[in-house]
mmCIF file with all atom_site columns, C-alpha atoms in Angstrom:
data_model
loop_
_atom_site.group_PDB
_atom_site.id
_atom_site.type_symbol
_atom_site.label_atom_id
_atom_site.label_alt_id
_atom_site.label_comp_id
_atom_site.label_asym_id
_atom_site.label_entity_id
_atom_site.label_seq_id
_atom_site.pdbx_PDB_ins_code
_atom_site.Cartn_x
_atom_site.Cartn_y
_atom_site.Cartn_z
_atom_site.occupancy
_atom_site.B_iso_or_equiv
_atom_site.pdbx_formal_charge
_atom_site.auth_seq_id
_atom_site.auth_comp_id
_atom_site.auth_asym_id
_atom_site.auth_atom_id
_atom_site.pdbx_PDB_model_num
ATOM 1   C CA . GLN U 1 1   ? 253.608 146.672 47.917 1.00 0.00 ? 849 GLN U CA 1
ATOM 2   C CA . VAL U 1 2   ? 256.730 147.914 49.644 1.00 0.00 ? 850 VAL U CA 1
ATOM 3   C CA . GLN U 1 3   ? 257.272 151.649 49.252 1.00 0.00 ? 851 GLN U CA 1
ATOM 4   C CA . LEU U 1 4   ? 260.073 153.825 50.543 1.00 0.00 ? 852 LEU U CA 1
ATOM 5   C CA . VAL U 1 5   ? 259.825 157.557 49.908 1.00 0.00 ? 853 VAL U CA 1
ATOM 6   C CA . GLU U 1 6   ? 262.714 159.842 50.809 1.00 0.00 ? 854 GLU U CA 1
ATOM 7   C CA . SER U 1 7   ? 262.430 163.570 51.394 1.00 0.00 ? 855 SER U CA 1
ATOM 8   C CA . GLY U 1 8   ? 264.470 166.428 52.799 1.00 0.00 ? 856 GLY U CA 1
ATOM 9   C CA . GLY U 1 9   ? 267.193 166.757 50.196 1.00 0.00 ? 857 GLY U CA 1
ATOM 10  C CA . GLY U 1 10  ? 268.319 170.086 48.806 1.00 0.00 ? 858 GLY U CA 1
ATOM 11  C CA . VAL U 1 11  ? 271.195 172.521 48.519 1.00 0.00 ? 859 VAL U CA 1
ATOM 12  C CA . VAL U 1 12  ? 273.095 173.304 51.714 1.00 0.00 ? 860 VAL U CA 1
ATOM 13  C CA . GLN U 1 13  ? 276.304 175.185 52.476 1.00 0.00 ? 861 GLN U CA 1
ATOM 14  C CA . PRO U 1 14  ? 279.389 173.383 53.777 1.00 0.00 ? 862 PRO U CA 1
ATOM 15  C CA . GLY U 1 15  ? 279.356 173.028 57.546 1.00 0.00 ? 863 GLY U CA 1
ATOM 16  C CA . ARG U 1 16  ? 275.562 173.218 57.788 1.00 0.00 ? 864 ARG U CA 1
ATOM 17  C CA . SER U 1 17  ? 273.056 170.499 58.662 1.00 0.00 ? 865 SER U CA 1
ATOM 18  C CA . LEU U 1 18  ? 270.256 168.665 56.889 1.00 0.00 ? 866 LEU U CA 1
ATOM 19  C CA . ARG U 1 19  ? 267.804 165.975 57.953 1.00 0.00 ? 867 ARG U CA 1
ATOM 20  C CA . LEU U 1 20  ? 266.514 163.356 55.553 1.00 0.00 ? 868 LEU U CA 1
ATOM 21  C CA . SER U 1 21  ? 263.340 161.360 56.128 1.00 0.00 ? 869 SER U CA 1
ATOM 22  C CA . CYS U 1 22  ? 262.102 158.107 54.624 1.00 0.00 ? 870 CYS U CA 1
ATOM 23  C CA . ALA U 1 23  ? 258.439 157.150 54.870 1.00 0.00 ? 871 ALA U CA 1
ATOM 24  C CA . ALA U 1 24  ? 257.827 153.409 54.681 1.00 0.00 ? 872 ALA U CA 1
ATOM 25  C CA . SER U 1 25  ? 254.652 151.558 53.729 1.00 0.00 ? 873 SER U CA 1
ATOM 26  C CA . GLY U 1 26  ? 253.507 148.146 52.550 1.00 0.00 ? 874 GLY U CA 1
ATOM 27  C CA . PHE U 1 27  ? 255.410 146.119 55.152 1.00 0.00 ? 875 PHE U CA 1
ATOM 28  C CA . ILE U 1 28  ? 255.875 145.806 58.916 1.00 0.00 ? 876 ILE U CA 1
ATOM 29  C CA . PHE U 1 29  ? 258.448 148.578 59.322 1.00 0.00 ? 877 PHE U CA 1
ATOM 30  C CA . SER U 1 30  ? 259.281 147.666 62.923 1.00 0.00 ? 878 SER U CA 1
ATOM 31  C CA . SER U 1 31  ? 260.472 144.200 61.849 1.00 0.00 ? 879 SER U CA 1
ATOM 32  C CA . TYR U 1 32  ? 263.245 145.293 59.487 1.00 0.00 ? 880 TYR U CA 1
ATOM 33  C CA . ALA U 1 33  ? 266.668 146.860 59.679 1.00 0.00 ? 881 ALA U CA 1
ATOM 34  C CA . MET U 1 34  ? 267.072 149.911 57.483 1.00 0.00 ? 882 MET U CA 1
ATOM 35  C CA . HIS U 1 35  ? 269.999 151.386 55.549 1.00 0.00 ? 883 HIS U CA 1
ATOM 36  C CA . TRP U 1 36  ? 271.009 154.677 53.988 1.00 0.00 ? 884 TRP U CA 1
ATOM 37  C CA . VAL U 1 37  ? 273.125 154.337 50.841 1.00 0.00 ? 885 VAL U CA 1
ATOM 38  C CA . ARG U 1 38  ? 274.441 157.242 48.787 1.00 0.00 ? 886 ARG U CA 1
ATOM 39  C CA . GLN U 1 39  ? 275.798 157.767 45.307 1.00 0.00 ? 887 GLN U CA 1
ATOM 40  C CA . ALA U 1 40  ? 277.945 160.731 44.289 1.00 0.00 ? 888 ALA U CA 1
ATOM 41  C CA . PRO U 1 41  ? 277.355 162.058 40.760 1.00 0.00 ? 889 PRO U CA 1
ATOM 42  C CA . GLY U 1 42  ? 278.781 159.595 38.254 1.00 0.00 ? 890 GLY U CA 1
ATOM 43  C CA . LYS U 1 43  ? 280.173 157.357 40.995 1.00 0.00 ? 891 LYS U CA 1
ATOM 44  C CA . GLY U 1 44  ? 279.348 153.991 42.540 1.00 0.00 ? 892 GLY U CA 1
ATOM 45  C CA . LEU U 1 45  ? 277.207 153.043 45.501 1.00 0.00 ? 893 LEU U CA 1
ATOM 46  C CA . GLU U 1 46  ? 278.511 153.903 48.972 1.00 0.00 ? 894 GLU U CA 1
ATOM 47  C CA . TRP U 1 47  ? 276.914 152.462 52.076 1.00 0.00 ? 895 TRP U CA 1
ATOM 48  C CA . VAL U 1 48  ? 276.355 155.119 54.751 1.00 0.00 ? 896 VAL U CA 1
ATOM 49  C CA . THR U 1 49  ? 274.647 153.642 57.801 1.00 0.00 ? 897 THR U CA 1
ATOM 50  C CA . LEU U 1 50  ? 272.418 150.879 59.176 1.00 0.00 ? 898 LEU U CA 1
ATOM 51  C CA . ILE U 1 51  ? 269.954 150.752 62.067 1.00 0.00 ? 899 ILE U CA 1
ATOM 52  C CA . SER U 1 52  ? 268.502 147.591 63.562 1.00 0.00 ? 900 SER U CA 1
ATOM 53  C CA . TYR U 1 53  ? 264.767 146.915 63.558 1.00 0.00 ? 901 TYR U CA 1
ATOM 54  C CA . ASP U 1 54  ? 264.311 148.306 67.055 1.00 0.00 ? 902 ASP U CA 1
ATOM 55  C CA . GLY U 1 55  ? 266.871 151.106 66.858 1.00 0.00 ? 903 GLY U CA 1
ATOM 56  C CA . THR U 1 56  ? 269.177 149.450 69.366 1.00 0.00 ? 904 THR U CA 1
ATOM 57  C CA . ASN U 1 57  ? 272.145 148.924 67.074 1.00 0.00 ? 905 ASN U CA 1
ATOM 58  C CA . LYS U 1 58  ? 273.597 151.457 64.656 1.00 0.00 ? 906 LYS U CA 1
ATOM 59  C CA . TYR U 1 59  ? 276.546 151.190 62.298 1.00 0.00 ? 907 TYR U CA 1
ATOM 60  C CA . TYR U 1 60  ? 278.264 153.906 60.270 1.00 0.00 ? 908 TYR U CA 1
ATOM 61  C CA . ALA U 1 61  ? 280.758 154.202 57.439 1.00 0.00 ? 909 ALA U CA 1
ATOM 62  C CA . ASP U 1 62  ? 284.028 155.769 58.584 1.00 0.00 ? 910 ASP U CA 1
ATOM 63  C CA . SER U 1 63  ? 283.427 158.666 56.186 1.00 0.00 ? 911 SER U CA 1
ATOM 64  C CA . VAL U 1 64  ? 280.367 159.854 58.149 1.00 0.00 ? 912 VAL U CA 1
ATOM 65  C CA . LYS U 1 65  ? 281.059 158.613 61.682 1.00 0.00 ? 913 LYS U CA 1
ATOM 66  C CA . GLY U 1 66  ? 280.626 161.392 64.209 1.00 0.00 ? 914 GLY U CA 1
ATOM 67  C CA . ARG U 1 67  ? 278.803 163.638 61.723 1.00 0.00 ? 915 ARG U CA 1
ATOM 68  C CA . PHE U 1 68  ? 275.722 161.638 60.680 1.00 0.00 ? 916 PHE U CA 1
ATOM 69  C CA . THR U 1 69  ? 273.103 160.067 62.952 1.00 0.00 ? 917 THR U CA 1
ATOM 70  C CA . ILE U 1 70  ? 270.558 157.475 61.904 1.00 0.00 ? 918 ILE U CA 1
ATOM 71  C CA . SER U 1 71  ? 267.310 157.052 63.819 1.00 0.00 ? 919 SER U CA 1
ATOM 72  C CA . ARG U 1 72  ? 263.822 155.658 63.362 1.00 0.00 ? 920 ARG U CA 1
ATOM 73  C CA . ASP U 1 73  ? 260.303 156.115 64.690 1.00 0.00 ? 921 ASP U CA 1
ATOM 74  C CA . ASN U 1 74  ? 258.519 152.807 64.355 1.00 0.00 ? 922 ASN U CA 1
ATOM 75  C CA . SER U 1 75  ? 255.190 154.330 65.391 1.00 0.00 ? 923 SER U CA 1
ATOM 76  C CA . LYS U 1 76  ? 255.428 156.690 62.407 1.00 0.00 ? 924 LYS U CA 1
ATOM 77  C CA . LYS U 1 77  ? 257.061 154.109 60.088 1.00 0.00 ? 925 LYS U CA 1
ATOM 78  C CA . THR U 1 78  ? 259.750 156.646 59.334 1.00 0.00 ? 926 THR U CA 1
ATOM 79  C CA . LEU U 1 79  ? 263.541 156.487 59.040 1.00 0.00 ? 927 LEU U CA 1
ATOM 80  C CA . TYR U 1 80  ? 265.750 159.545 59.508 1.00 0.00 ? 928 TYR U CA 1
ATOM 81  C CA . LEU U 1 81  ? 269.269 160.658 58.710 1.00 0.00 ? 929 LEU U CA 1
ATOM 82  C CA . GLN U 1 82  ? 270.598 163.694 60.546 1.00 0.00 ? 930 GLN U CA 1
ATOM 83  C CA . MET U 1 83  ? 273.585 165.055 58.651 1.00 0.00 ? 931 MET U CA 1
ATOM 84  C CA . ASP U 1 84  ? 275.778 167.613 60.426 1.00 0.00 ? 932 ASP U CA 1
ATOM 85  C CA . SER U 1 85  ? 279.027 169.336 59.433 1.00 0.00 ? 933 SER U CA 1
ATOM 86  C CA . LEU U 1 86  ? 278.301 168.640 55.795 1.00 0.00 ? 934 LEU U CA 1
ATOM 87  C CA . ARG U 1 87  ? 281.137 168.610 53.280 1.00 0.00 ? 935 ARG U CA 1
ATOM 88  C CA . ALA U 1 88  ? 281.273 168.928 49.518 1.00 0.00 ? 936 ALA U CA 1
ATOM 89  C CA . GLU U 1 89  ? 282.075 165.206 49.295 1.00 0.00 ? 937 GLU U CA 1
ATOM 90  C CA . ASP U 1 90  ? 278.719 164.403 50.916 1.00 0.00 ? 938 ASP U CA 1
ATOM 91  C CA . THR U 1 91  ? 276.995 165.525 47.714 1.00 0.00 ? 939 THR U CA 1
ATOM 92  C CA . GLY U 1 92  ? 274.955 162.824 46.029 1.00 0.00 ? 940 GLY U CA 1
ATOM 93  C CA . VAL U 1 93  ? 271.698 160.935 45.862 1.00 0.00 ? 941 VAL U CA 1
ATOM 94  C CA . TYR U 1 94  ? 270.729 159.369 49.187 1.00 0.00 ? 942 TYR U CA 1
ATOM 95  C CA . TYR U 1 95  ? 268.704 156.163 49.096 1.00 0.00 ? 943 TYR U CA 1
ATOM 96  C CA . CYS U 1 96  ? 266.698 154.705 51.932 1.00 0.00 ? 944 CYS U CA 1
ATOM 97  C CA . ALA U 1 97  ? 266.643 150.899 51.734 1.00 0.00 ? 945 ALA U CA 1
ATOM 98  C CA . ARG U 1 98  ? 265.332 147.869 53.602 1.00 0.00 ? 946 ARG U CA 1
ATOM 99  C CA . GLY U 1 99  ? 267.753 145.319 54.977 1.00 0.00 ? 947 GLY U CA 1
ATOM 100 C CA . VAL U 1 100 ? 267.307 141.573 55.371 1.00 0.00 ? 948 VAL U CA 1
ATOM 101 C CA . GLY U 1 101 ? 269.622 139.183 57.173 1.00 0.00 ? 949 GLY U CA 1
ATOM 102 C CA . GLY U 1 102 ? 272.564 141.551 57.158 1.00 0.00 ? 950 GLY U CA 1
ATOM 103 C CA . THR U 1 103 ? 273.691 140.805 53.620 1.00 0.00 ? 951 THR U CA 1
ATOM 104 C CA . LEU U 1 104 ? 270.678 141.727 51.497 1.00 0.00 ? 952 LEU U CA 1
ATOM 105 C CA . ILE U 1 105 ? 269.178 145.110 50.700 1.00 0.00 ? 953 ILE U CA 1
ATOM 106 C CA . ASP U 1 106 ? 265.928 144.133 49.067 1.00 0.00 ? 954 ASP U CA 1
ATOM 107 C CA . TYR U 1 107 ? 263.956 147.344 48.501 1.00 0.00 ? 955 TYR U CA 1
ATOM 108 C CA . TRP U 1 108 ? 265.191 150.822 47.685 1.00 0.00 ? 956 TRP U CA 1
ATOM 109 C CA . GLY U 1 109 ? 263.541 154.230 47.591 1.00 0.00 ? 957 GLY U CA 1
ATOM 110 C CA . GLN U 1 110 ? 263.817 156.514 44.596 1.00 0.00 ? 958 GLN U CA 1
ATOM 111 C CA . GLY U 1 111 ? 266.451 158.657 46.307 1.00 0.00 ? 959 GLY U CA 1
ATOM 112 C CA . THR U 1 112 ? 266.761 162.309 47.310 1.00 0.00 ? 960 THR U CA 1
ATOM 113 C CA . LEU U 1 113 ? 269.521 164.616 46.072 1.00 0.00 ? 961 LEU U CA 1
ATOM 114 C CA . VAL U 1 114 ? 271.762 166.413 48.540 1.00 0.00 ? 962 VAL U CA 1
ATOM 115 C CA . THR U 1 115 ? 274.069 169.104 47.190 1.00 0.00 ? 963 THR U CA 1
ATOM 116 C CA . VAL U 1 116 ? 276.660 170.648 49.481 1.00 0.00 ? 964 VAL U CA 1
ATOM 117 C CA . SER U 1 117 ? 277.950 173.843 47.924 1.00 0.00 ? 965 SER U CA 1
ATOM 118 C CA . SER U 1 118 ? 278.634 177.421 48.826 1.00 0.00 ? 966 SER U CA 1
ATOM 119 C CA . GLN Z 2 1   ? 287.663 153.029 48.409 1.00 0.00 ? 669 GLN Z CA 1
ATOM 120 C CA . SER Z 2 2   ? 285.670 149.814 48.161 1.00 0.00 ? 670 SER Z CA 1
ATOM 121 C CA . VAL Z 2 3   ? 286.928 146.550 49.625 1.00 0.00 ? 671 VAL Z CA 1
ATOM 122 C CA . LEU Z 2 4   ? 285.163 144.537 46.912 1.00 0.00 ? 672 LEU Z CA 1
ATOM 123 C CA . THR Z 2 5   ? 286.804 144.687 43.484 1.00 0.00 ? 673 THR Z CA 1
ATOM 124 C CA . GLN Z 2 6   ? 284.930 144.361 40.194 1.00 0.00 ? 674 GLN Z CA 1
ATOM 125 C CA . PRO Z 2 7   ? 286.045 144.929 36.592 1.00 0.00 ? 675 PRO Z CA 1
ATOM 126 C CA . PRO Z 2 8   ? 285.071 148.451 35.463 1.00 0.00 ? 676 PRO Z CA 1
ATOM 127 C CA . SER Z 2 9   ? 283.319 147.238 32.338 1.00 0.00 ? 677 SER Z CA 1
ATOM 128 C CA . VAL Z 2 10  ? 282.332 144.200 30.301 1.00 0.00 ? 678 VAL Z CA 1
ATOM 129 C CA . SER Z 2 11  ? 280.693 144.042 26.889 1.00 0.00 ? 679 SER Z CA 1
ATOM 130 C CA . ALA Z 2 12  ? 279.208 141.543 24.482 1.00 0.00 ? 680 ALA Z CA 1
ATOM 131 C CA . THR Z 2 13  ? 276.786 141.314 21.596 1.00 0.00 ? 681 THR Z CA 1
ATOM 132 C CA . PRO Z 2 14  ? 273.095 140.468 22.036 1.00 0.00 ? 682 PRO Z CA 1
ATOM 133 C CA . GLY Z 2 15  ? 272.487 136.830 22.897 1.00 0.00 ? 683 GLY Z CA 1
ATOM 134 C CA . GLN Z 2 16  ? 275.959 136.245 24.283 1.00 0.00 ? 684 GLN Z CA 1
ATOM 135 C CA . LYS Z 2 17  ? 277.000 135.613 27.873 1.00 0.00 ? 685 LYS Z CA 1
ATOM 136 C CA . VAL Z 2 18  ? 278.949 137.844 30.236 1.00 0.00 ? 686 VAL Z CA 1
ATOM 137 C CA . THR Z 2 19  ? 280.350 137.205 33.678 1.00 0.00 ? 687 THR Z CA 1
ATOM 138 C CA . ILE Z 2 20  ? 281.216 139.779 36.335 1.00 0.00 ? 688 ILE Z CA 1
ATOM 139 C CA . SER Z 2 21  ? 283.625 138.941 39.127 1.00 0.00 ? 689 SER Z CA 1
ATOM 140 C CA . CYS Z 2 22  ? 283.629 140.338 42.653 1.00 0.00 ? 690 CYS Z CA 1
ATOM 141 C CA . SER Z 2 23  ? 286.770 139.808 44.700 1.00 0.00 ? 691 SER Z CA 1
ATOM 142 C CA . GLY Z 2 24  ? 286.830 140.295 48.447 1.00 0.00 ? 692 GLY Z CA 1
ATOM 143 C CA . SER Z 2 25  ? 288.386 138.802 51.556 1.00 0.00 ? 693 SER Z CA 1
ATOM 144 C CA . SER Z 2 26  ? 287.760 136.416 54.442 1.00 0.00 ? 694 SER Z CA 1
ATOM 145 C CA . SER Z 2 27  ? 286.001 139.137 56.452 1.00 0.00 ? 695 SER Z CA 1
ATOM 146 C CA . ASN Z 2 28  ? 283.347 139.839 53.829 1.00 0.00 ? 696 ASN Z CA 1
ATOM 147 C CA . ILE Z 2 29  ? 282.660 137.436 50.939 1.00 0.00 ? 697 ILE Z CA 1
ATOM 148 C CA . GLY Z 2 30  ? 284.496 134.615 52.667 1.00 0.00 ? 698 GLY Z CA 1
ATOM 149 C CA . ASP Z 2 31  ? 282.269 134.981 55.722 1.00 0.00 ? 699 ASP Z CA 1
ATOM 150 C CA . ASN Z 2 32  ? 278.859 136.014 54.371 1.00 0.00 ? 700 ASN Z CA 1
ATOM 151 C CA . TYR Z 2 33  ? 276.302 135.668 51.623 1.00 0.00 ? 701 TYR Z CA 1
ATOM 152 C CA . VAL Z 2 34  ? 276.685 137.893 48.575 1.00 0.00 ? 702 VAL Z CA 1
ATOM 153 C CA . SER Z 2 35  ? 273.991 139.928 46.842 1.00 0.00 ? 703 SER Z CA 1
ATOM 154 C CA . TRP Z 2 36  ? 274.050 141.450 43.374 1.00 0.00 ? 704 TRP Z CA 1
ATOM 155 C CA . TYR Z 2 37  ? 272.301 144.671 42.324 1.00 0.00 ? 705 TYR Z CA 1
ATOM 156 C CA . GLN Z 2 38  ? 271.416 146.111 38.937 1.00 0.00 ? 706 GLN Z CA 1
ATOM 157 C CA . GLN Z 2 39  ? 271.171 149.860 38.455 1.00 0.00 ? 707 GLN Z CA 1
ATOM 158 C CA . LEU Z 2 40  ? 269.611 150.969 35.188 1.00 0.00 ? 708 LEU Z CA 1
ATOM 159 C CA . PRO Z 2 41  ? 270.485 154.521 34.076 1.00 0.00 ? 709 PRO Z CA 1
ATOM 160 C CA . GLY Z 2 42  ? 268.745 157.133 36.220 1.00 0.00 ? 710 GLY Z CA 1
ATOM 161 C CA . THR Z 2 43  ? 267.044 154.644 38.523 1.00 0.00 ? 711 THR Z CA 1
ATOM 162 C CA . ALA Z 2 44  ? 267.508 153.166 41.975 1.00 0.00 ? 712 ALA Z CA 1
ATOM 163 C CA . PRO Z 2 45  ? 269.341 149.856 42.346 1.00 0.00 ? 713 PRO Z CA 1
ATOM 164 C CA . LYS Z 2 46  ? 267.366 146.605 42.284 1.00 0.00 ? 714 LYS Z CA 1
ATOM 165 C CA . VAL Z 2 47  ? 268.380 143.244 43.728 1.00 0.00 ? 715 VAL Z CA 1
ATOM 166 C CA . LEU Z 2 48  ? 269.126 140.525 41.162 1.00 0.00 ? 716 LEU Z CA 1
ATOM 167 C CA . ILE Z 2 49  ? 270.696 137.810 43.307 1.00 0.00 ? 717 ILE Z CA 1
ATOM 168 C CA . TYR Z 2 50  ? 270.724 137.184 47.063 1.00 0.00 ? 718 TYR Z CA 1
ATOM 169 C CA . ASP Z 2 51  ? 272.361 134.589 49.294 1.00 0.00 ? 719 ASP Z CA 1
ATOM 170 C CA . ASN Z 2 52  ? 274.997 133.951 46.587 1.00 0.00 ? 720 ASN Z CA 1
ATOM 171 C CA . ASP Z 2 53  ? 272.791 132.224 44.043 1.00 0.00 ? 721 ASP Z CA 1
ATOM 172 C CA . ASN Z 2 54  ? 269.103 132.927 44.656 1.00 0.00 ? 722 ASN Z CA 1
ATOM 173 C CA . ARG Z 2 55  ? 266.867 135.038 42.424 1.00 0.00 ? 723 ARG Z CA 1
ATOM 174 C CA . PRO Z 2 56  ? 263.954 137.063 43.804 1.00 0.00 ? 724 PRO Z CA 1
ATOM 175 C CA . SER Z 2 57  ? 260.637 136.415 42.125 1.00 0.00 ? 725 SER Z CA 1
ATOM 176 C CA . GLY Z 2 58  ? 260.407 138.208 38.802 1.00 0.00 ? 726 GLY Z CA 1
ATOM 177 C CA . ILE Z 2 59  ? 264.121 138.014 38.013 1.00 0.00 ? 727 ILE Z CA 1
ATOM 178 C CA . PRO Z 2 60  ? 264.659 135.879 34.877 1.00 0.00 ? 728 PRO Z CA 1
ATOM 179 C CA . ASP Z 2 61  ? 266.854 132.804 35.027 1.00 0.00 ? 729 ASP Z CA 1
ATOM 180 C CA . ARG Z 2 62  ? 269.226 134.454 32.554 1.00 0.00 ? 730 ARG Z CA 1
ATOM 181 C CA . PHE Z 2 63  ? 270.786 135.918 35.692 1.00 0.00 ? 731 PHE Z CA 1
ATOM 182 C CA . SER Z 2 64  ? 272.800 133.600 37.934 1.00 0.00 ? 732 SER Z CA 1
ATOM 183 C CA . GLY Z 2 65  ? 275.173 133.905 40.860 1.00 0.00 ? 733 GLY Z CA 1
ATOM 184 C CA . SER Z 2 66  ? 277.885 131.804 42.437 1.00 0.00 ? 734 SER Z CA 1
ATOM 185 C CA . LYS Z 2 67  ? 280.480 132.071 45.168 1.00 0.00 ? 735 LYS Z CA 1
ATOM 186 C CA . SER Z 2 68  ? 283.770 130.336 45.814 1.00 0.00 ? 736 SER Z CA 1
ATOM 187 C CA . GLY Z 2 69  ? 285.989 131.254 48.731 1.00 0.00 ? 737 GLY Z CA 1
ATOM 188 C CA . THR Z 2 70  ? 286.475 135.009 48.764 1.00 0.00 ? 738 THR Z CA 1
ATOM 189 C CA . SER Z 2 71  ? 285.094 135.658 45.284 1.00 0.00 ? 739 SER Z CA 1
ATOM 190 C CA . ALA Z 2 72  ? 281.649 135.788 43.728 1.00 0.00 ? 740 ALA Z CA 1
ATOM 191 C CA . THR Z 2 73  ? 280.454 135.846 40.143 1.00 0.00 ? 741 THR Z CA 1
ATOM 192 C CA . LEU Z 2 74  ? 277.363 137.158 38.381 1.00 0.00 ? 742 LEU Z CA 1
ATOM 193 C CA . GLY Z 2 75  ? 276.467 135.609 35.043 1.00 0.00 ? 743 GLY Z CA 1
ATOM 194 C CA . ILE Z 2 76  ? 274.108 136.985 32.433 1.00 0.00 ? 744 ILE Z CA 1
ATOM 195 C CA . THR Z 2 77  ? 273.153 134.768 29.502 1.00 0.00 ? 745 THR Z CA 1
ATOM 196 C CA . GLY Z 2 78  ? 271.142 135.688 26.424 1.00 0.00 ? 746 GLY Z CA 1
ATOM 197 C CA . LEU Z 2 79  ? 272.285 139.291 26.753 1.00 0.00 ? 747 LEU Z CA 1
ATOM 198 C CA . GLN Z 2 80  ? 269.663 141.902 25.850 1.00 0.00 ? 748 GLN Z CA 1
ATOM 199 C CA . THR Z 2 81  ? 269.903 145.638 25.200 1.00 0.00 ? 749 THR Z CA 1
ATOM 200 C CA . GLY Z 2 82  ? 267.788 146.159 28.311 1.00 0.00 ? 750 GLY Z CA 1
ATOM 201 C CA . ASP Z 2 83  ? 270.595 144.629 30.387 1.00 0.00 ? 751 ASP Z CA 1
ATOM 202 C CA . GLU Z 2 84  ? 272.786 147.679 29.805 1.00 0.00 ? 752 GLU Z CA 1
ATOM 203 C CA . ALA Z 2 85  ? 273.311 148.909 33.350 1.00 0.00 ? 753 ALA Z CA 1
ATOM 204 C CA . ASP Z 2 86  ? 275.730 149.129 36.241 1.00 0.00 ? 754 ASP Z CA 1
ATOM 205 C CA . TYR Z 2 87  ? 276.046 146.020 38.402 1.00 0.00 ? 755 TYR Z CA 1
ATOM 206 C CA . TYR Z 2 88  ? 277.248 145.899 42.008 1.00 0.00 ? 756 TYR Z CA 1
ATOM 207 C CA . CYS Z 2 89  ? 278.023 143.104 44.432 1.00 0.00 ? 757 CYS Z CA 1
ATOM 208 C CA . GLY Z 2 90  ? 277.445 143.643 48.139 1.00 0.00 ? 758 GLY Z CA 1
ATOM 209 C CA . THR Z 2 91  ? 277.775 141.959 51.505 1.00 0.00 ? 759 THR Z CA 1
ATOM 210 C CA . TRP Z 2 92  ? 278.482 142.600 55.188 1.00 0.00 ? 760 TRP Z CA 1
ATOM 211 C CA . ASP Z 2 93  ? 282.073 142.968 56.356 1.00 0.00 ? 761 ASP Z CA 1
ATOM 212 C CA . ARG Z 2 94  ? 282.510 141.707 59.916 1.00 0.00 ? 762 ARG Z CA 1
ATOM 213 C CA . SER Z 2 95  ? 285.869 143.423 60.429 1.00 0.00 ? 763 SER Z CA 1
ATOM 214 C CA . LEU Z 2 96  ? 284.575 146.813 59.362 1.00 0.00 ? 764 LEU Z CA 1
ATOM 215 C CA . SER Z 2 97  ? 281.105 146.265 60.870 1.00 0.00 ? 765 SER Z CA 1
ATOM 216 C CA . ALA Z 2 98  ? 279.861 147.815 57.665 1.00 0.00 ? 766 ALA Z CA 1
ATOM 217 C CA . TYR Z 2 99  ? 278.009 146.873 54.522 1.00 0.00 ? 767 TYR Z CA 1
ATOM 218 C CA . VAL Z 2 100 ? 280.334 146.967 51.529 1.00 0.00 ? 768 VAL Z CA 1
ATOM 219 C CA . PHE Z 2 101 ? 279.597 147.353 47.843 1.00 0.00 ? 769 PHE Z CA 1
ATOM 220 C CA . GLY Z 2 102 ? 281.771 146.403 44.923 1.00 0.00 ? 770 GLY Z CA 1
ATOM 221 C CA . THR Z 2 103 ? 283.360 149.042 42.719 1.00 0.00 ? 771 THR Z CA 1
ATOM 222 C CA . GLY Z 2 104 ? 280.681 148.470 40.090 1.00 0.00 ? 772 GLY Z CA 1
ATOM 223 C CA . THR Z 2 105 ? 280.728 147.082 36.544 1.00 0.00 ? 773 THR Z CA 1
ATOM 224 C CA . LYS Z 2 106 ? 279.176 148.724 33.522 1.00 0.00 ? 774 LYS Z CA 1
ATOM 225 C CA . VAL Z 2 107 ? 277.678 146.226 31.086 1.00 0.00 ? 775 VAL Z CA 1
ATOM 226 C CA . THR Z 2 108 ? 277.534 147.362 27.457 1.00 0.00 ? 776 THR Z CA 1
ATOM 227 C CA . VAL Z 2 109 ? 275.608 145.515 24.766 1.00 0.00 ? 777 VAL Z CA 1
ATOM 228 C CA . LEU Z 2 110 ? 277.432 146.036 21.491 1.00 0.00 ? 778 LEU Z CA 1
#
């Protein structure tokens, strides 16, 4: 069965960096685009970034462009999110999710909490 | 702020039907398939509907989806207490080159 397991969350000071990882299993990782989606406490879902199956194409929400970098290692079946210059408004649960056909996100991880606070 | 607009909340008694609207534009809903997601309290989202009106295996037929122009609708019939959750629409926006989610709708079973 498809499994996505995020790790790397924690408490970090404003302006610092953090790297999230997502370990995938149960499907051919190298055949699927992958997303990061976040959710601030008590708020709705916010899409963060998308990477194509081969890592060639990357897309970012305006709110993180220039600060966050998505990448993947298909040999390790792992997705990454490098988050630099973190702000308080980046606080939330970050979900790793599998994309299909551009309009569907069909499997989600359990999420990892990132708290940006001094 | 989201480019897809949903009502903040809807409510009904058990057994009744509710509908949730999702209003967008020609660059998102008008140009692409729509998906719907259910998020139960404290859990990750789960897909309910994809490609406007298709249900993944395991999703009961009490859940239905439709699309017309730049709007989409999720319907839930035979409402159950276990349906209390937040519901989001989502699709790709070609102008933004970004995936967009709706503002979210909280369903309450009275």
